[in-house]
Amino acid sequence: MVLTFRSFSLRLIHPFSISVNTRTETPVVFIEIISERLIGYGEASLPPYLSESQNSVIEFLTKVNLSKFTLDDPISQVLDYIEQISPENYAAKSAIDMAVHDLWGKKRGKALYELVGSNPQSMPLTSCTLGMATEALMDQKIKEADKFKILKIKLGGEKDREMVEWIRRRSDKPLYIDANQGWKSPGQALDMIEWLSNKNVVFIEQPLPKGMIEEQAWLLSRSPLPLIADEACQTSQDIAGLVGLYSGINIKLMKCGGIREAGKMIAEGRSRDMKIMIGCMNESSCAVLAAAALAPKCDYVDLDGPFLIENNPFQDPIIQDGKIVLKDIPGIGLVQKH
Ligand code: MG
């Protein structure tokens, strides 16, 4: 089994702003694992606010030697080997994890959703993120999100209320709100959440900085809307500590290290009666379709990555009735763009 990789930059259709920064592209590393003339595809996405970079991913991948494995080995054997190379490196591990799942699916003629035991009929709606923007650009973004039935907006800035009122004059679609830790006190957060609660808002993601533990518990006990942990929840190890602070968790492959760990997080979250959301970074169809295979097991899906970039090397996922279509083809289901 042979691993190859290359750096790439995903160009965003519109500059993307959240409460902490603005950017026009996102660095990624694409990998391929080749065996028996089959290719498994993987992707590590590296937004600048996370600790990994193209360099750190490449450094990690250089240590990986897959020559001792064959497609007859169980997936877990390869993933256990990857795990012990060094701690953390979640995006790098995620790239390998998805490429291995893609390859194993292709070898066995099974779609990834089948390998992970998802029922494609239970796929929830997918939201599309608008990001912070000028009003003229927002108009355009709302039009571009036409095929999505849920919009996600990023708050935590100076003009939160104006932004929501402005969107509400143009669209009555349900809204997911992500504050990205941008509200600085529990009082401010509660004011905003109460104000948002009669505006067809479904939930609030990461209202307060993740270190505000007592404040978060205070907020949850008063919040009229569900509160979802994103920055506060990286792997399955974190979930026990979030009970009583959040109503649910946002799982991302790049944060947790891949499909196997994401599956553990779903099980752990369900056992603690948490709502489960699956989201993404700026990612191509590769990482997003890998995550989409788990989406039928989740309550909320925010897998819009490929729709926000202009140089996706793969065909975009198909959206039908506001949901990602899981194709019955072996592996992740990627089709190269020609
Ligand atoms: Mg978030």
mmCIF file of C-alpha atoms and ligand atoms in Angstrom:
data_model
loop_
_atom_site.group_PDB
_atom_site.id
_atom_site.type_symbol
_atom_site.label_atom_id
_atom_site.label_comp_id
_atom_site.label_asym_id
_atom_site.label_seq_id
_atom_site.Cartn_x
_atom_site.Cartn_y
_atom_site.Cartn_z
ATOM 1 C CA MET A 1 0.000 0.000 0.000
ATOM 2 C CA VAL A 2 1.509 3.337 -1.063
ATOM 3 C CA LEU A 3 0.721 6.823 0.252
ATOM 4 C CA THR A 4 1.202 10.002 -1.819
ATOM 5 C CA PHE A 5 0.192 13.578 -0.986
ATOM 6 C CA ARG A 6 0.120 17.112 -2.383
ATOM 7 C CA SER A 7 -0.600 20.590 -1.025
ATOM 8 C CA PHE A 8 -3.475 22.515 -2.553
ATOM 9 C CA SER A 9 -5.318 25.743 -1.861
ATOM 10 C CA LEU A 10 -9.111 25.895 -1.919
ATOM 11 C CA ARG A 11 -10.186 29.297 -3.255
ATOM 12 C CA LEU A 12 -13.325 30.659 -1.655
ATOM 13 C CA ILE A 13 -16.048 32.057 -3.909
ATOM 14 C CA HIS A 14 -16.457 34.938 -1.426
ATOM 15 C CA PRO A 15 -14.045 36.078 1.311
ATOM 16 C CA PHE A 16 -15.204 34.252 4.421
ATOM 17 C CA SER A 17 -15.516 36.113 7.730
ATOM 18 C CA ILE A 18 -16.250 34.774 11.178
ATOM 19 C CA SER A 19 -15.902 36.628 14.475
ATOM 20 C CA VAL A 20 -12.126 36.058 14.606
ATOM 21 C CA ASN A 21 -10.860 36.530 11.015
ATOM 22 C CA THR A 22 -11.466 36.879 7.255
ATOM 23 C CA ARG A 23 -9.827 34.817 4.527
ATOM 24 C CA THR A 24 -9.961 34.154 0.770
ATOM 25 C CA GLU A 25 -8.460 30.685 0.620
ATOM 26 C CA THR A 26 -7.932 27.627 2.794
ATOM 27 C CA PRO A 27 -4.831 25.435 2.599
ATOM 28 C CA VAL A 28 -5.445 21.691 2.348
ATOM 29 C CA VAL A 29 -3.404 18.547 1.731
ATOM 30 C CA PHE A 30 -4.875 15.889 -0.562
ATOM 31 C CA ILE A 31 -3.662 12.322 -0.175
ATOM 32 C CA GLU A 32 -4.012 9.125 -2.162
ATOM 33 C CA ILE A 33 -3.460 5.609 -0.869
ATOM 34 C CA ILE A 34 -2.982 3.112 -3.662
ATOM 35 C CA SER A 35 -3.283 -0.666 -3.463
ATOM 36 C CA GLU A 36 -4.315 -3.364 -5.959
ATOM 37 C CA ARG A 37 -4.836 -0.601 -8.548
ATOM 38 C CA LEU A 38 -7.491 1.015 -6.383
ATOM 39 C CA ILE A 39 -7.108 4.580 -5.097
ATOM 40 C CA GLY A 40 -8.418 5.832 -1.759
ATOM 41 C CA TYR A 41 -8.769 9.622 -1.467
ATOM 42 C CA GLY A 42 -8.288 11.714 1.647
ATOM 43 C CA GLU A 43 -8.103 15.405 2.566
ATOM 44 C CA ALA A 44 -6.744 17.428 5.473
ATOM 45 C CA SER A 45 -8.231 20.942 5.647
ATOM 46 C CA LEU A 46 -6.206 23.518 7.571
ATOM 47 C CA PRO A 47 -8.012 26.756 8.390
ATOM 48 C CA PRO A 48 -5.561 29.191 10.010
ATOM 49 C CA TYR A 49 -7.209 29.283 13.451
ATOM 50 C CA LEU A 50 -6.363 25.613 14.049
ATOM 51 C CA SER A 51 -2.965 24.383 15.202
ATOM 52 C CA GLU A 52 -2.159 22.235 12.157
ATOM 53 C CA SER A 53 -0.672 23.487 8.875
ATOM 54 C CA GLN A 54 0.279 22.022 5.505
ATOM 55 C CA ASN A 55 3.807 21.654 6.908
ATOM 56 C CA SER A 56 2.725 19.795 10.033
ATOM 57 C CA VAL A 57 0.481 17.489 7.986
ATOM 58 C CA ILE A 58 3.279 16.718 5.531
ATOM 59 C CA GLU A 59 5.680 16.135 8.408
ATOM 60 C CA PHE A 60 3.222 13.626 9.873
ATOM 61 C CA LEU A 61 2.535 11.916 6.538
ATOM 62 C CA THR A 62 6.268 11.515 5.935
ATOM 63 C CA LYS A 63 6.411 9.284 9.026
ATOM 64 C CA VAL A 64 3.633 6.999 7.727
ATOM 65 C CA ASN A 65 4.713 3.697 6.183
ATOM 66 C CA LEU A 66 1.780 1.660 4.870
ATOM 67 C CA SER A 67 3.874 -0.900 2.958
ATOM 68 C CA LYS A 68 3.186 -3.619 5.539
ATOM 69 C CA PHE A 69 -0.612 -3.414 5.124
ATOM 70 C CA THR A 70 -2.863 -5.044 2.519
ATOM 71 C CA LEU A 71 -6.550 -4.625 1.692
ATOM 72 C CA ASP A 72 -7.225 -7.880 3.522
ATOM 73 C CA ASP A 73 -6.271 -6.296 6.857
ATOM 74 C CA PRO A 74 -9.074 -4.830 8.972
ATOM 75 C CA ILE A 75 -9.379 -1.021 8.765
ATOM 76 C CA SER A 76 -8.836 -0.809 12.533
ATOM 77 C CA GLN A 77 -5.355 -2.280 12.204
ATOM 78 C CA VAL A 78 -4.228 0.538 9.903
ATOM 79 C CA LEU A 79 -5.921 3.201 12.006
ATOM 80 C CA ASP A 80 -4.369 1.877 15.240
ATOM 81 C CA TYR A 81 -0.949 2.107 13.576
ATOM 82 C CA ILE A 82 -1.638 5.703 12.435
ATOM 83 C CA GLU A 83 -2.853 6.656 15.910
ATOM 84 C CA GLN A 84 0.367 5.609 17.643
ATOM 85 C CA ILE A 85 2.694 7.546 15.280
ATOM 86 C CA SER A 86 2.241 10.703 17.349
ATOM 87 C CA PRO A 87 -0.529 12.374 19.361
ATOM 88 C CA GLU A 88 -2.908 15.047 17.986
ATOM 89 C CA ASN A 89 -2.363 15.742 14.226
ATOM 90 C CA TYR A 90 -6.129 15.304 13.856
ATOM 91 C CA ALA A 91 -6.495 16.669 10.309
ATOM 92 C CA ALA A 92 -3.569 14.553 9.060
ATOM 93 C CA LYS A 93 -5.036 11.438 10.688
ATOM 94 C CA SER A 94 -8.446 12.293 9.303
ATOM 95 C CA ALA A 95 -7.050 12.367 5.746
ATOM 96 C CA ILE A 96 -5.625 8.880 6.172
ATOM 97 C CA ASP A 97 -8.734 7.593 7.922
ATOM 98 C CA MET A 98 -10.993 8.687 5.052
ATOM 99 C CA ALA A 99 -8.623 7.406 2.341
ATOM 100 C CA VAL A 100 -8.490 4.023 4.078
ATOM 101 C CA HIS A 101 -12.291 3.885 4.336
ATOM 102 C CA ASP A 102 -12.563 4.891 0.654
ATOM 103 C CA LEU A 103 -10.138 2.165 -0.366
ATOM 104 C CA TRP A 104 -11.694 -0.551 1.810
ATOM 105 C CA GLY A 105 -15.140 0.344 0.447
ATOM 106 C CA LYS A 106 -13.852 0.091 -3.123
ATOM 107 C CA LYS A 107 -12.219 -3.278 -2.438
ATOM 108 C CA ARG A 108 -15.446 -4.664 -0.966
ATOM 109 C CA GLY A 109 -17.821 -2.974 -3.410
ATOM 110 C CA LYS A 110 -19.547 -1.105 -0.589
ATOM 111 C CA ALA A 111 -20.500 2.535 -0.297
ATOM 112 C CA LEU A 112 -19.035 4.235 2.772
ATOM 113 C CA TYR A 113 -22.498 4.791 4.278
ATOM 114 C CA GLU A 114 -22.943 1.014 4.224
ATOM 115 C CA LEU A 115 -19.530 0.402 5.820
ATOM 116 C CA VAL A 116 -20.457 2.703 8.711
ATOM 117 C CA GLY A 117 -24.036 1.420 8.994
ATOM 118 C CA SER A 118 -25.948 4.562 7.968
ATOM 119 C CA ASN A 119 -29.376 4.544 6.361
ATOM 120 C CA PRO A 120 -29.387 7.060 3.472
ATOM 121 C CA GLN A 121 -33.178 7.429 3.836
ATOM 122 C CA SER A 122 -32.640 9.164 7.206
ATOM 123 C CA MET A 123 -30.487 11.969 5.793
ATOM 124 C CA PRO A 124 -31.292 15.315 7.491
ATOM 125 C CA LEU A 125 -31.386 18.639 5.618
ATOM 126 C CA THR A 126 -28.023 20.340 5.102
ATOM 127 C CA SER A 127 -27.498 23.992 5.972
ATOM 128 C CA CYS A 128 -25.514 26.488 3.926
ATOM 129 C CA THR A 129 -23.340 29.053 5.728
ATOM 130 C CA LEU A 130 -23.535 32.687 4.677
ATOM 131 C CA GLY A 131 -20.609 34.109 6.714
ATOM 132 C CA MET A 132 -20.428 37.777 7.667
ATOM 133 C CA ALA A 133 -20.669 40.091 4.654
ATOM 134 C CA THR A 134 -21.820 43.436 3.325
ATOM 135 C CA GLU A 135 -25.534 43.613 2.540
ATOM 136 C CA ALA A 136 -25.020 43.554 -1.242
ATOM 137 C CA LEU A 137 -22.891 40.438 -0.983
ATOM 138 C CA MET A 138 -25.353 38.856 1.434
ATOM 139 C CA ASP A 139 -28.103 39.269 -1.172
ATOM 140 C CA GLN A 140 -26.011 37.317 -3.614
ATOM 141 C CA LYS A 141 -25.125 34.645 -1.050
ATOM 142 C CA ILE A 142 -28.788 34.090 -0.194
ATOM 143 C CA LYS A 143 -29.498 33.566 -3.904
ATOM 144 C CA GLU A 144 -26.579 31.163 -4.237
ATOM 145 C CA ALA A 145 -27.915 29.156 -1.281
ATOM 146 C CA ASP A 146 -31.224 28.698 -3.096
ATOM 147 C CA LYS A 147 -31.098 24.879 -3.125
ATOM 148 C CA PHE A 148 -30.576 24.714 0.656
ATOM 149 C CA LYS A 149 -33.565 24.786 2.984
ATOM 150 C CA ILE A 150 -31.628 25.924 6.066
ATOM 151 C CA LEU A 151 -29.218 28.859 6.349
ATOM 152 C CA LYS A 152 -26.410 29.129 8.868
ATOM 153 C CA ILE A 153 -25.110 32.532 9.863
ATOM 154 C CA LYS A 154 -22.071 33.598 11.801
ATOM 155 C CA LEU A 155 -22.720 36.086 14.610
ATOM 156 C CA GLY A 156 -20.560 37.351 17.460
ATOM 157 C CA GLY A 157 -19.756 40.695 15.823
ATOM 158 C CA GLU A 158 -20.891 44.279 16.274
ATOM 159 C CA LYS A 159 -23.973 44.113 14.073
ATOM 160 C CA ASP A 160 -25.648 40.840 15.044
ATOM 161 C CA ARG A 161 -29.190 42.152 15.322
ATOM 162 C CA GLU A 162 -29.039 44.220 12.128
ATOM 163 C CA MET A 163 -27.706 41.180 10.292
ATOM 164 C CA VAL A 164 -30.507 38.888 11.484
ATOM 165 C CA GLU A 165 -33.232 41.467 10.811
ATOM 166 C CA TRP A 166 -31.786 42.061 7.384
ATOM 167 C CA ILE A 167 -31.775 38.341 6.541
ATOM 168 C CA ARG A 168 -35.250 37.915 7.948
ATOM 169 C CA ARG A 169 -36.538 40.548 5.515
ATOM 170 C CA ARG A 170 -35.225 38.389 2.654
ATOM 171 C CA SER A 171 -35.648 34.776 3.761
ATOM 172 C CA ASP A 172 -37.873 32.864 6.169
ATOM 173 C CA LYS A 173 -35.742 29.692 6.052
ATOM 174 C CA PRO A 174 -34.817 28.198 9.451
ATOM 175 C CA LEU A 175 -31.506 29.571 10.741
ATOM 176 C CA TYR A 176 -28.613 27.879 12.491
ATOM 177 C CA ILE A 177 -26.646 30.504 14.414
ATOM 178 C CA ASP A 178 -22.920 30.133 15.095
ATOM 179 C CA ALA A 179 -21.418 32.710 17.466
ATOM 180 C CA ASN A 180 -17.932 31.141 17.283
ATOM 181 C CA GLN A 181 -17.301 32.122 20.963
ATOM 182 C CA GLY A 182 -17.998 35.726 19.963
ATOM 183 C CA TRP A 183 -20.400 36.701 22.763
ATOM 184 C CA LYS A 184 -18.268 37.714 25.693
ATOM 185 C CA SER A 185 -20.577 37.403 28.698
ATOM 186 C CA PRO A 186 -23.430 35.032 29.626
ATOM 187 C CA GLY A 187 -25.765 38.028 30.068
ATOM 188 C CA GLN A 188 -25.067 39.302 26.562
ATOM 189 C CA ALA A 189 -25.478 35.777 25.170
ATOM 190 C CA LEU A 190 -28.814 35.224 26.936
ATOM 191 C CA ASP A 191 -30.148 38.578 25.687
ATOM 192 C CA MET A 192 -29.248 37.631 22.133
ATOM 193 C CA ILE A 193 -30.623 34.082 22.403
ATOM 194 C CA GLU A 194 -33.931 35.307 23.842
ATOM 195 C CA TRP A 195 -34.159 37.878 21.065
ATOM 196 C CA LEU A 196 -33.401 35.168 18.456
ATOM 197 C CA SER A 197 -35.815 32.617 19.932
ATOM 198 C CA ASN A 198 -38.896 33.842 18.039
ATOM 199 C CA LYS A 199 -37.093 34.259 14.710
ATOM 200 C CA ASN A 200 -37.190 30.685 13.444
ATOM 201 C CA VAL A 201 -33.719 29.910 14.827
ATOM 202 C CA VAL A 202 -33.076 26.186 15.415
ATOM 203 C CA PHE A 203 -30.039 26.321 17.716
ATOM 204 C CA ILE A 204 -27.008 28.355 18.759
ATOM 205 C CA GLU A 205 -23.503 27.051 18.213
ATOM 206 C CA GLN A 206 -20.704 27.969 20.639
ATOM 207 C CA PRO A 207 -22.227 31.125 22.174
ATOM 208 C CA LEU A 208 -19.427 31.769 24.706
ATOM 209 C CA PRO A 209 -15.648 31.230 24.790
ATOM 210 C CA LYS A 210 -15.062 27.534 25.437
ATOM 211 C CA GLY A 211 -13.260 28.172 28.738
ATOM 212 C CA MET A 212 -16.368 29.744 30.356
ATOM 213 C CA ILE A 213 -17.579 26.611 32.129
ATOM 214 C CA GLU A 214 -19.819 27.953 34.907
ATOM 215 C CA GLU A 215 -21.127 30.706 32.658
ATOM 216 C CA GLN A 216 -22.043 28.123 30.022
ATOM 217 C CA ALA A 217 -23.955 26.017 32.592
ATOM 218 C CA TRP A 218 -25.791 29.177 33.704
ATOM 219 C CA LEU A 219 -26.651 29.958 30.090
ATOM 220 C CA LEU A 220 -27.884 26.442 29.238
ATOM 221 C CA SER A 221 -30.234 26.371 32.228
ATOM 222 C CA ARG A 222 -31.905 29.566 30.951
ATOM 223 C CA SER A 223 -31.589 29.294 27.175
ATOM 224 C CA PRO A 224 -34.829 28.901 25.196
ATOM 225 C CA LEU A 225 -32.831 27.376 22.304
ATOM 226 C CA PRO A 226 -30.511 24.321 22.179
ATOM 227 C CA LEU A 227 -26.805 25.170 22.580
ATOM 228 C CA ILE A 228 -24.275 23.206 20.537
ATOM 229 C CA ALA A 229 -20.579 22.804 21.467
ATOM 230 C CA ASP A 230 -18.149 23.250 18.577
ATOM 231 C CA GLU A 231 -14.830 24.773 19.685
ATOM 232 C CA ALA A 232 -15.472 23.167 23.126
ATOM 233 C CA CYS A 233 -15.764 19.659 21.683
ATOM 234 C CA GLN A 234 -12.910 18.027 19.823
ATOM 235 C CA THR A 235 -13.029 14.253 20.430
ATOM 236 C CA SER A 236 -15.171 11.668 22.237
ATOM 237 C CA GLN A 237 -13.050 12.282 25.365
ATOM 238 C CA ASP A 238 -14.587 15.763 25.731
ATOM 239 C CA ILE A 239 -18.242 14.759 25.701
ATOM 240 C CA ALA A 240 -18.708 13.679 29.343
ATOM 241 C CA GLY A 241 -17.482 17.097 30.475
ATOM 242 C CA LEU A 242 -20.032 18.896 28.293
ATOM 243 C CA VAL A 243 -23.137 17.394 29.897
ATOM 244 C CA GLY A 244 -25.026 20.191 31.632
ATOM 245 C CA LEU A 245 -23.192 22.824 29.565
ATOM 246 C CA TYR A 246 -24.505 22.140 26.067
ATOM 247 C CA SER A 247 -27.514 20.409 24.491
ATOM 248 C CA GLY A 248 -25.399 18.856 21.769
ATOM 249 C CA ILE A 249 -22.064 18.590 19.984
ATOM 250 C CA ASN A 250 -20.769 19.543 16.535
ATOM 251 C CA ILE A 251 -18.549 16.782 15.128
ATOM 252 C CA LYS A 252 -16.008 17.569 12.406
ATOM 253 C CA LEU A 253 -13.641 15.033 10.880
ATOM 254 C CA MET A 254 -10.750 17.540 10.926
ATOM 255 C CA LYS A 255 -11.177 18.170 14.653
ATOM 256 C CA CYS A 256 -11.575 14.586 15.808
ATOM 257 C CA GLY A 257 -9.241 12.614 13.513
ATOM 258 C CA GLY A 258 -11.601 10.849 11.127
ATOM 259 C CA ILE A 259 -14.609 8.654 10.497
ATOM 260 C CA ARG A 260 -13.793 6.083 13.179
ATOM 261 C CA GLU A 261 -13.532 8.684 15.955
ATOM 262 C CA ALA A 262 -16.592 10.551 14.636
ATOM 263 C CA GLY A 263 -18.555 7.297 14.939
ATOM 264 C CA LYS A 264 -17.414 7.000 18.572
ATOM 265 C CA MET A 265 -18.519 10.574 19.204
ATOM 266 C CA ILE A 266 -21.983 9.871 17.809
ATOM 267 C CA ALA A 267 -22.339 6.828 20.090
ATOM 268 C CA GLU A 268 -20.985 8.678 23.136
ATOM 269 C CA GLY A 269 -23.173 11.728 22.481
ATOM 270 C CA ARG A 270 -26.305 9.607 22.006
ATOM 271 C CA SER A 271 -25.603 7.709 25.244
ATOM 272 C CA ARG A 272 -25.585 11.061 27.043
ATOM 273 C CA ASP A 273 -28.757 12.274 25.363
ATOM 274 C CA MET A 274 -26.950 14.979 23.402
ATOM 275 C CA LYS A 275 -28.069 16.320 20.034
ATOM 276 C CA ILE A 276 -25.598 15.432 17.295
ATOM 277 C CA MET A 277 -24.496 17.802 14.556
ATOM 278 C CA ILE A 278 -21.949 17.037 11.855
ATOM 279 C CA GLY A 279 -20.122 19.949 10.259
ATOM 280 C CA CYS A 280 -17.079 20.753 8.177
ATOM 281 C CA MET A 281 -14.293 23.246 7.569
ATOM 282 C CA ASN A 282 -13.707 24.709 4.092
ATOM 283 C CA GLU A 283 -13.355 21.353 2.406
ATOM 284 C CA SER A 284 -13.730 19.805 -1.028
ATOM 285 C CA SER A 285 -16.201 17.027 -1.823
ATOM 286 C CA CYS A 286 -13.636 14.540 -0.503
ATOM 287 C CA ALA A 287 -13.886 15.314 3.218
ATOM 288 C CA VAL A 288 -17.506 16.441 2.955
ATOM 289 C CA LEU A 289 -18.780 13.246 1.310
ATOM 290 C CA ALA A 290 -16.809 11.229 3.883
ATOM 291 C CA ALA A 291 -18.628 13.106 6.668
ATOM 292 C CA ALA A 292 -21.945 12.845 4.796
ATOM 293 C CA ALA A 293 -21.803 9.055 5.122
ATOM 294 C CA LEU A 294 -22.285 9.546 8.890
ATOM 295 C CA ALA A 295 -24.862 12.319 8.541
ATOM 296 C CA PRO A 296 -27.956 10.047 8.620
ATOM 297 C CA LYS A 297 -26.990 9.200 12.219
ATOM 298 C CA CYS A 298 -27.034 12.904 13.170
ATOM 299 C CA ASP A 299 -29.756 15.445 13.992
ATOM 300 C CA TYR A 300 -28.231 18.440 12.209
ATOM 301 C CA VAL A 301 -25.996 18.554 9.144
ATOM 302 C CA ASP A 302 -23.825 21.479 8.078
ATOM 303 C CA LEU A 303 -21.804 20.117 5.167
ATOM 304 C CA ASP A 304 -21.591 23.013 2.750
ATOM 305 C CA GLY A 305 -17.794 23.138 2.154
ATOM 306 C CA PRO A 306 -17.705 22.315 -1.575
ATOM 307 C CA PHE A 307 -20.410 24.882 -2.345
ATOM 308 C CA LEU A 308 -18.320 27.752 -0.966
ATOM 309 C CA ILE A 309 -15.191 27.086 -3.055
ATOM 310 C CA GLU A 310 -14.515 27.667 -6.750
ATOM 311 C CA ASN A 311 -11.797 25.060 -7.428
ATOM 312 C CA ASN A 312 -13.192 21.822 -6.013
ATOM 313 C CA PRO A 313 -11.129 19.103 -7.766
ATOM 314 C CA PHE A 314 -14.068 16.701 -7.465
ATOM 315 C CA GLN A 315 -17.668 17.004 -8.611
ATOM 316 C CA ASP A 316 -19.882 18.755 -6.075
ATOM 317 C CA PRO A 317 -22.142 16.554 -3.959
ATOM 318 C CA ILE A 318 -25.685 16.440 -5.301
ATOM 319 C CA ILE A 319 -28.268 18.297 -3.223
ATOM 320 C CA GLN A 320 -31.848 17.097 -3.581
ATOM 321 C CA ASP A 321 -34.710 18.571 -1.548
ATOM 322 C CA GLY A 322 -32.088 20.302 0.595
ATOM 323 C CA LYS A 323 -30.260 17.060 1.437
ATOM 324 C CA ILE A 324 -26.943 15.584 0.296
ATOM 325 C CA VAL A 325 -27.532 12.512 -1.865
ATOM 326 C CA LEU A 326 -25.465 9.481 -0.824
ATOM 327 C CA LYS A 327 -24.673 7.610 -4.009
ATOM 328 C CA ASP A 328 -24.641 3.839 -4.090
ATOM 329 C CA ILE A 329 -21.089 3.600 -5.421
ATOM 330 C CA PRO A 330 -18.149 1.986 -3.590
ATOM 331 C CA GLY A 331 -16.149 4.074 -1.118
ATOM 332 C CA ILE A 332 -16.696 7.786 -0.442
ATOM 333 C CA GLY A 333 -18.384 8.215 -3.828
ATOM 334 C CA LEU A 334 -16.016 10.799 -5.321
ATOM 335 C CA VAL A 335 -16.030 11.652 -9.006
ATOM 336 C CA GLN A 336 -13.029 13.572 -10.407
ATOM 337 C CA LYS A 337 -13.792 16.751 -12.299
ATOM 338 C CA HIS A 338 -12.445 16.726 -15.833
HETATM 339 MG MG MG B 1 -18.897 26.391 14.544
#
